[in-house]
């Protein structure tokens, strides 16, 4: 079955540091890939997405590239801010599966 | 656009009572809604897929008689936790698909914190 494996957290960085959160997946066919962000006490918000190989999703300074050869969708940001502190979820959706598969989430804490 | 609301945001109930949680898509139609339960260590567990006008599809291990799901319209799905017990205390999150945006994206509600005493 489908699966998503995320880098285990928690991740603690200083403000303006470079961020990478690794995500790899297992799925048949050509899934769409997503990163969601969850701030404390809230639901999930879509951060970025990519629907086919080599697509790059980007939003709010975050980027992730759909790499089919390595089945990866790593999240990166060049300079994190304290306000980026949250839990980040990698997810995939296959058209004929309907539902999405989520990773376990990675907690990011950015210190001033 | 693509806003999903949940009500209530927090609820405390006594053991043995039932609690209903509403999930609404405010500005789009959603033929499919999903119900998740989130545990303290962050993992998101899919409980069921709710399709408008038909019975929900429950994931393995989820008791359908305990977690009643109704999807009566294209903008509303409800989750009722029946005969709640302290172990049902959790954060429940719904999501919905916006047909106008294609079938891939899910938009999430803000979640409902259920505490059973």
mmCIF file of C-alpha atoms in Angstrom, chain B residues 51-105:
data_model
loop_
_atom_site.group_PDB
_atom_site.id
_atom_site.type_symbol
_atom_site.label_atom_id
_atom_site.label_comp_id
_atom_site.label_asym_id
_atom_site.label_seq_id
_atom_site.Cartn_x
_atom_site.Cartn_y
_atom_site.Cartn_z
ATOM 1 C CA UNK B 51 -19.601 10.671 0.533
ATOM 2 C CA UNK B 52 -22.667 12.813 0.093
ATOM 3 C CA UNK B 53 -25.835 10.756 -0.055
ATOM 4 C CA UNK B 54 -24.218 7.418 0.712
ATOM 5 C CA UNK B 55 -22.834 5.492 3.636
ATOM 6 C CA UNK B 56 -19.430 6.369 4.944
ATOM 7 C CA UNK B 57 -16.473 4.094 4.331
ATOM 8 C CA UNK B 58 -14.690 3.343 7.578
ATOM 9 C CA UNK B 59 -11.047 2.464 7.947
ATOM 10 C CA UNK B 60 -10.077 -0.831 9.468
ATOM 11 C CA UNK B 61 -10.336 -0.807 13.233
ATOM 12 C CA UNK B 62 -12.756 2.120 13.444
ATOM 13 C CA UNK B 63 -16.086 1.200 15.034
ATOM 14 C CA UNK B 64 -18.849 2.390 12.753
ATOM 15 C CA UNK B 65 -21.482 2.066 15.469
ATOM 16 C CA UNK B 66 -19.473 4.257 17.785
ATOM 17 C CA UNK B 67 -18.458 6.926 15.290
ATOM 18 C CA UNK B 68 -21.571 7.710 13.279
ATOM 19 C CA UNK B 69 -20.989 9.734 10.149
ATOM 20 C CA UNK B 70 -23.678 11.432 8.127
ATOM 21 C CA UNK B 71 -23.121 13.422 4.944
ATOM 22 C CA UNK B 72 -26.557 14.770 4.188
ATOM 23 C CA UNK B 73 -25.631 17.585 1.850
ATOM 24 C CA UNK B 74 -22.793 18.819 -0.323
ATOM 25 C CA UNK B 75 -21.706 21.216 2.392
ATOM 26 C CA UNK B 76 -22.257 19.358 5.651
ATOM 27 C CA UNK B 77 -20.948 16.196 7.250
ATOM 28 C CA UNK B 78 -21.381 15.243 10.892
ATOM 29 C CA UNK B 79 -19.487 12.910 13.176
ATOM 30 C CA UNK B 80 -21.302 11.659 16.269
ATOM 31 C CA UNK B 81 -19.279 9.984 18.975
ATOM 32 C CA UNK B 82 -21.775 7.750 20.744
ATOM 33 C CA UNK B 83 -21.440 6.634 24.351
ATOM 34 C CA UNK B 84 -18.188 8.514 24.663
ATOM 35 C CA UNK B 85 -15.458 7.300 26.997
ATOM 36 C CA UNK B 86 -12.258 8.978 28.191
ATOM 37 C CA UNK B 87 -10.228 7.081 25.584
ATOM 38 C CA UNK B 88 -12.226 8.882 22.883
ATOM 39 C CA UNK B 89 -10.706 12.175 24.024
ATOM 40 C CA UNK B 90 -8.765 13.480 21.072
ATOM 41 C CA UNK B 91 -8.491 16.140 18.391
ATOM 42 C CA UNK B 92 -10.891 15.427 15.522
ATOM 43 C CA UNK B 93 -10.278 17.066 12.171
ATOM 44 C CA UNK B 94 -12.387 16.990 9.037
ATOM 45 C CA UNK B 95 -11.377 17.826 5.494
ATOM 46 C CA UNK B 96 -13.219 18.291 2.233
ATOM 47 C CA UNK B 97 -12.423 18.152 -1.435
ATOM 48 C CA UNK B 98 -13.295 21.103 -3.632
ATOM 49 C CA UNK B 99 -14.544 19.717 -6.929
ATOM 50 C CA UNK B 100 -13.818 23.013 -8.601
ATOM 51 C CA UNK B 101 -10.126 22.663 -7.768
ATOM 52 C CA UNK B 102 -9.791 19.125 -9.013
ATOM 53 C CA UNK B 103 -9.824 15.980 -6.989
ATOM 54 C CA UNK B 104 -6.421 16.114 -5.396
ATOM 55 C CA UNK B 105 -6.522 18.781 -2.722
#
